[in-house]
C-alpha positions as a Python dict, from the first residue, in 0.01 Angstrom:
ca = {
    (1, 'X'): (0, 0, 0),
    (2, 'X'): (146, 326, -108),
    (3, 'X'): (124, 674, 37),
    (4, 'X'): (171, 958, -155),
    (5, 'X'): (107, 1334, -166),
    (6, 'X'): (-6, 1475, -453),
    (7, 'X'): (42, 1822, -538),
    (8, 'X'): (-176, 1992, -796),
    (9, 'X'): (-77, 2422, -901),
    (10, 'X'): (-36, 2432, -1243),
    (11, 'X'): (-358, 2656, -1278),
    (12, 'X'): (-548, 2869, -1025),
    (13, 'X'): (-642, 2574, -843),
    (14, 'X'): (-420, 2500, -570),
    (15, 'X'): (-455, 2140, -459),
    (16, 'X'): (-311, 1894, -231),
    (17, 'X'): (-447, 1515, -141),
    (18, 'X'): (-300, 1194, -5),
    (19, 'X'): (-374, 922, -110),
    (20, 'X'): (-352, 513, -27),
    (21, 'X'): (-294, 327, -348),
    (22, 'X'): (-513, 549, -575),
    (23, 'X'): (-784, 633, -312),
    (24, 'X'): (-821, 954, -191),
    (25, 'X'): (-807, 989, 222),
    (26, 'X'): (-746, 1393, 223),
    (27, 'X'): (-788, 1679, 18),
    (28, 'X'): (-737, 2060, 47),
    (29, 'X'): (-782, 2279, -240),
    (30, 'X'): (-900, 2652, -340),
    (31, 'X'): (-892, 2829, -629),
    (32, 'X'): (-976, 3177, -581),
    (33, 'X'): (-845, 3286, -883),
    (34, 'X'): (-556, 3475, -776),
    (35, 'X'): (-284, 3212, -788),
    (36, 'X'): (-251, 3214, -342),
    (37, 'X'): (-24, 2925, -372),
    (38, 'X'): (224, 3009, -214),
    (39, 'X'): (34, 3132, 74),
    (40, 'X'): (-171, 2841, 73),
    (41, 'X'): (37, 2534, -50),
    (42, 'X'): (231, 2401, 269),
    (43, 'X'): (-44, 2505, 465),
    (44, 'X'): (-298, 2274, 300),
    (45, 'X'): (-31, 2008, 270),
    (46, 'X'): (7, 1982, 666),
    (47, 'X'): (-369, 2027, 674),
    (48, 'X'): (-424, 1743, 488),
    (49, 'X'): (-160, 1496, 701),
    (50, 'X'): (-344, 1639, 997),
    (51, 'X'): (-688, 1499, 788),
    (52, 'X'): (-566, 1173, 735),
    (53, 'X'): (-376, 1075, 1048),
    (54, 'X'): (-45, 1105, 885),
    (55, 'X'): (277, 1249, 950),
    (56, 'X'): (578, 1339, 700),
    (57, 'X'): (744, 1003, 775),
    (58, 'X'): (436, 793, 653),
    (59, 'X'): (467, 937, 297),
    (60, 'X'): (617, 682, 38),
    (61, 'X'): (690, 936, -234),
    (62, 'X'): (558, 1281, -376),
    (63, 'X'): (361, 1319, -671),
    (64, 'X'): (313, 1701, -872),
    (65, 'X'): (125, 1813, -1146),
    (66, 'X'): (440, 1865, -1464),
    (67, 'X'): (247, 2102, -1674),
    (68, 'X'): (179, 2294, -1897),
    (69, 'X'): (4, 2527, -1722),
    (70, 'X'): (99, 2834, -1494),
    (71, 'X'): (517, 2916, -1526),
    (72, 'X'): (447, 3023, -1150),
    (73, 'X'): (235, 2796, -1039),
    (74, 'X'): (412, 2515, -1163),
    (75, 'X'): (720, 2638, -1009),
    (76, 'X'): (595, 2676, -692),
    (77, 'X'): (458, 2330, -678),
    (78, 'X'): (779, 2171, -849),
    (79, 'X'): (985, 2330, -598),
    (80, 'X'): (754, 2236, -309),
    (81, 'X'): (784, 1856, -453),
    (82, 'X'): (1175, 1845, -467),
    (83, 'X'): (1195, 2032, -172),
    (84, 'X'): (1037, 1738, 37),
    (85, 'X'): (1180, 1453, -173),
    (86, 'X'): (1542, 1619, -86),
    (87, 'X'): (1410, 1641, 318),
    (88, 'X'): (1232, 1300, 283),
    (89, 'X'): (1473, 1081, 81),
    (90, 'X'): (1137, 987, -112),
    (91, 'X'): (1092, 935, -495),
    (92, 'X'): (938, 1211, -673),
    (93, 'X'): (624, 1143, -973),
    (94, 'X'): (524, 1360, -1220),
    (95, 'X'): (170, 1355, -1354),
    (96, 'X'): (88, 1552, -1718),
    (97, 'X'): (-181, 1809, -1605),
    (98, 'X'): (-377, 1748, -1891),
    (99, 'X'): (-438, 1397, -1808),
    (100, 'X'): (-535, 1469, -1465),
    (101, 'X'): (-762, 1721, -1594),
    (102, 'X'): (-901, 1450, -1923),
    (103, 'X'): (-1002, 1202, -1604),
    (104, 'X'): (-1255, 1433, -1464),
    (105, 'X'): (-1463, 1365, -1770),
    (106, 'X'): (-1516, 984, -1676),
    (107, 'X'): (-1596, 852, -1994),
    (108, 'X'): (-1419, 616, -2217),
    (109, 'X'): (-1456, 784, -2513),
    (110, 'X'): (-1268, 1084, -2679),
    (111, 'X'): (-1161, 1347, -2438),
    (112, 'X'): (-1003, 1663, -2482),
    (113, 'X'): (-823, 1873, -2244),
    (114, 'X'): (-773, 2258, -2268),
    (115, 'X'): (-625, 2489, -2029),
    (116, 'X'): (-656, 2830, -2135),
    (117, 'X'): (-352, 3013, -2294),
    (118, 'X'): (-444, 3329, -2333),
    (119, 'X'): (-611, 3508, -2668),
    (120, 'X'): (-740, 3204, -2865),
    (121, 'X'): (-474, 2980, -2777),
    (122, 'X'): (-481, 2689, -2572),
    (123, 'X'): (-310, 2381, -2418),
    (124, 'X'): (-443, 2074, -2573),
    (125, 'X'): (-428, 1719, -2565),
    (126, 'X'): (-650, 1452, -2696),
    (127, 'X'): (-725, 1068, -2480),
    (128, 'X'): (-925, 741, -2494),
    (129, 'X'): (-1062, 702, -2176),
    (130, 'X'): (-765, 704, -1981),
    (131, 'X'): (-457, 708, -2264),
    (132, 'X'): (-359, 956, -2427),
    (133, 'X'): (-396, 950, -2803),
    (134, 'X'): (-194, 1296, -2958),
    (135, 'X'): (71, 1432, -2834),
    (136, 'X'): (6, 1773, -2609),
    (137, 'X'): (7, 2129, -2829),
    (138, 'X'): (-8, 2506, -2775),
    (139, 'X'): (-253, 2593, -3045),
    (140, 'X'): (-498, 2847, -3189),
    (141, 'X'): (-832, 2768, -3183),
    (142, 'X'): (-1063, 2777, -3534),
    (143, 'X'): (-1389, 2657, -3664),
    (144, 'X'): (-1150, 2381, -3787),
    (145, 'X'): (-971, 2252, -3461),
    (146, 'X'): (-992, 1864, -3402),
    (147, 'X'): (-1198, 1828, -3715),
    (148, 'X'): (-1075, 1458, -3750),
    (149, 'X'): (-1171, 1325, -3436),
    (150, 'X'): (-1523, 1506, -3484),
    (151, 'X'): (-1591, 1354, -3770),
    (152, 'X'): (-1554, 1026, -3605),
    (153, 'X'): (-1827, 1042, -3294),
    (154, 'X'): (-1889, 1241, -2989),
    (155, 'X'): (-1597, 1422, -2844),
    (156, 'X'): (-1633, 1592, -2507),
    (157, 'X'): (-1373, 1889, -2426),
    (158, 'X'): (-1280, 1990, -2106),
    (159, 'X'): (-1110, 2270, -1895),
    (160, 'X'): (-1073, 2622, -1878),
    (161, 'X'): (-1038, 2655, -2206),
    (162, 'X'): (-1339, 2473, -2391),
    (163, 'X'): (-1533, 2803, -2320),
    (164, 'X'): (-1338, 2981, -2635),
    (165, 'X'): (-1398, 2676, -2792),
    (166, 'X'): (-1744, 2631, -2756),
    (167, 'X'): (-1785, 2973, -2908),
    (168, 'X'): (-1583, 2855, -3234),
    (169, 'X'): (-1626, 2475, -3304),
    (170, 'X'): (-1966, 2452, -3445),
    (171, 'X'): (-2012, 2093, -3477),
    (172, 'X'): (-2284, 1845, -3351),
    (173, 'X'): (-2002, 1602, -3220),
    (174, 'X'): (-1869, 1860, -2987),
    (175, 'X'): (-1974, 1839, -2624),
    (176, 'X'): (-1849, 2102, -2413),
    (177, 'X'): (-1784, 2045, -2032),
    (178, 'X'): (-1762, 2421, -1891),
    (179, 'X'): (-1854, 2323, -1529),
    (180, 'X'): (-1517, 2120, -1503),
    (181, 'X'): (-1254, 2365, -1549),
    (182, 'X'): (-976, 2275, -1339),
    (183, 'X'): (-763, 1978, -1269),
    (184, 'X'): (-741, 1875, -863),
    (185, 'X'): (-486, 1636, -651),
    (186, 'X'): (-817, 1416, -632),
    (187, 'X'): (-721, 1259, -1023),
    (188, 'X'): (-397, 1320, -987),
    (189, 'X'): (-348, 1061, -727),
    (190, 'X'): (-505, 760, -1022),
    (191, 'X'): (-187, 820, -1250),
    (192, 'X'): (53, 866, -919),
    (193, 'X'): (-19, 545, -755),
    (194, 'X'): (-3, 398, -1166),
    (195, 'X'): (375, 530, -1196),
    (196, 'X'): (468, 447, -826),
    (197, 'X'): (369, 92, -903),
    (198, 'X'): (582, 88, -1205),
    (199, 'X'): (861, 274, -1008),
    (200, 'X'): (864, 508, -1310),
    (201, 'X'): (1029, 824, -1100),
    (202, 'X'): (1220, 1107, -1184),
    (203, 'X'): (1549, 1260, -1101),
    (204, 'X'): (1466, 1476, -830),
    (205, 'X'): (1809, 1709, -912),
    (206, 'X'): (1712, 1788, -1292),
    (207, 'X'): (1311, 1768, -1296),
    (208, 'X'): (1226, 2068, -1452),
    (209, 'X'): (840, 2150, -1505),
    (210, 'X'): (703, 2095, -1876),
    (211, 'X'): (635, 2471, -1945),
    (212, 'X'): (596, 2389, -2315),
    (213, 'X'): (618, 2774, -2421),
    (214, 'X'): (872, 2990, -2314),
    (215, 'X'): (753, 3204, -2020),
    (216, 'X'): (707, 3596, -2171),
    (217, 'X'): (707, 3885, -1922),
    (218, 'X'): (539, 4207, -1986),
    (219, 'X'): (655, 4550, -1950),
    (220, 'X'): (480, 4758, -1696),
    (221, 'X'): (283, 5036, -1844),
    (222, 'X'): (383, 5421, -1710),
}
């Protein structure tokens, strides 16, 4: 039976849950929109030990969200994850955010996950119930996005950023999911306790987050 805290801030939602094999036992998240992770993160980890009973030492390894998502608030959660592996001597996972995010649909058929990326761009990646099925893409959204797997059945999109696409993709196939618009530590913890059985971990020294655009800073205006 495996322990293992799972750390969710690649979007406004900051989320933490522990989990035994790949059920949930705690959970502590908010997302108030204004990215309070690092107020909130280390609080709602000890929060959630304190939930479940637990203390540092029971923890078999820590599991984070990779990206894309949030340059800061996958930093801050990246960071938070190597920073206890380091204190902990535990393995560290890391869990694509758009597959965390493609599991809240629970369905087997085609799922696609968007996180918003500004303008009419998003973060996308396309799954099969639980597999993913394209490989993950920054791109702009038009009438003509994902044509080919609409023309094949029912396709349900997901996340923050099937709202730009619901006002675009005009097709009968399309099925938009605009109450769901966040992934949480609650999914995260399925794919976690998948890798830790596999003992697929990574190098806690060179982990870097998967950004997959270049973070872009803006210049203040006068």
């Amino acid at each position: 039976m495996a322990i293992i805290l799972n750390l969710e801030t690649a979007t406004t939602n900051c989320s933490v849950s522990i989990s035994s094999d790949d059920k949930v036992i705690a959970l502590k998240e908010i997302n108030d929109k204004g990215y309070s992770h690092a107020e909130n993160l280390h609080v709602f980890i000890k929060e959630a030990l304190l939930d479940a009973s637990l203390s540092f030492s029971d923890i078999d390894a820590i599991a984070v969200s990779m990206g894309p998502g949030s340059y800061t608030g996958l930093r801050i959660g990246v960071s938070a994850a190597k920073g206890l592996c380091y204190a902990l001597d535990k393995p560290l996972i890391a869990v694509p955010t758009l597959s965390v995010l493609a599991l809240q649909a629970a369905t087997d058929g085609c799922v696609i996950s968007l996180l918003d990326a500004r303008r009419m761009e998003v973060y996308a990646a396309v799954f099969k119930g639980k597999q993913q099925i394209r490989e993950t893409k920054a791109e702009i959204i038009d009438e003509h996005s994902f044509s080919d797997y609409l023309s094949e059945g029912e396709v349900r999109f997901i996340g923050d950023g099937a709202a730009k696409c619901k006002d675009v993709i005009k097709n009968v196939n399309a099925i938009f999911t605009t109450d769901v618009n966040f992934p949480s530590a609650k999914e995260l913890a399925f794919f976690a306790n998948e890798k830790y059985k596999k003992g697929d971990f990574e190098d806690v020294a060179y982990f870097e987050p998967y950004y997959l655009k270049d973070f872009v800073t803006t210049k203040p205006k006068n």
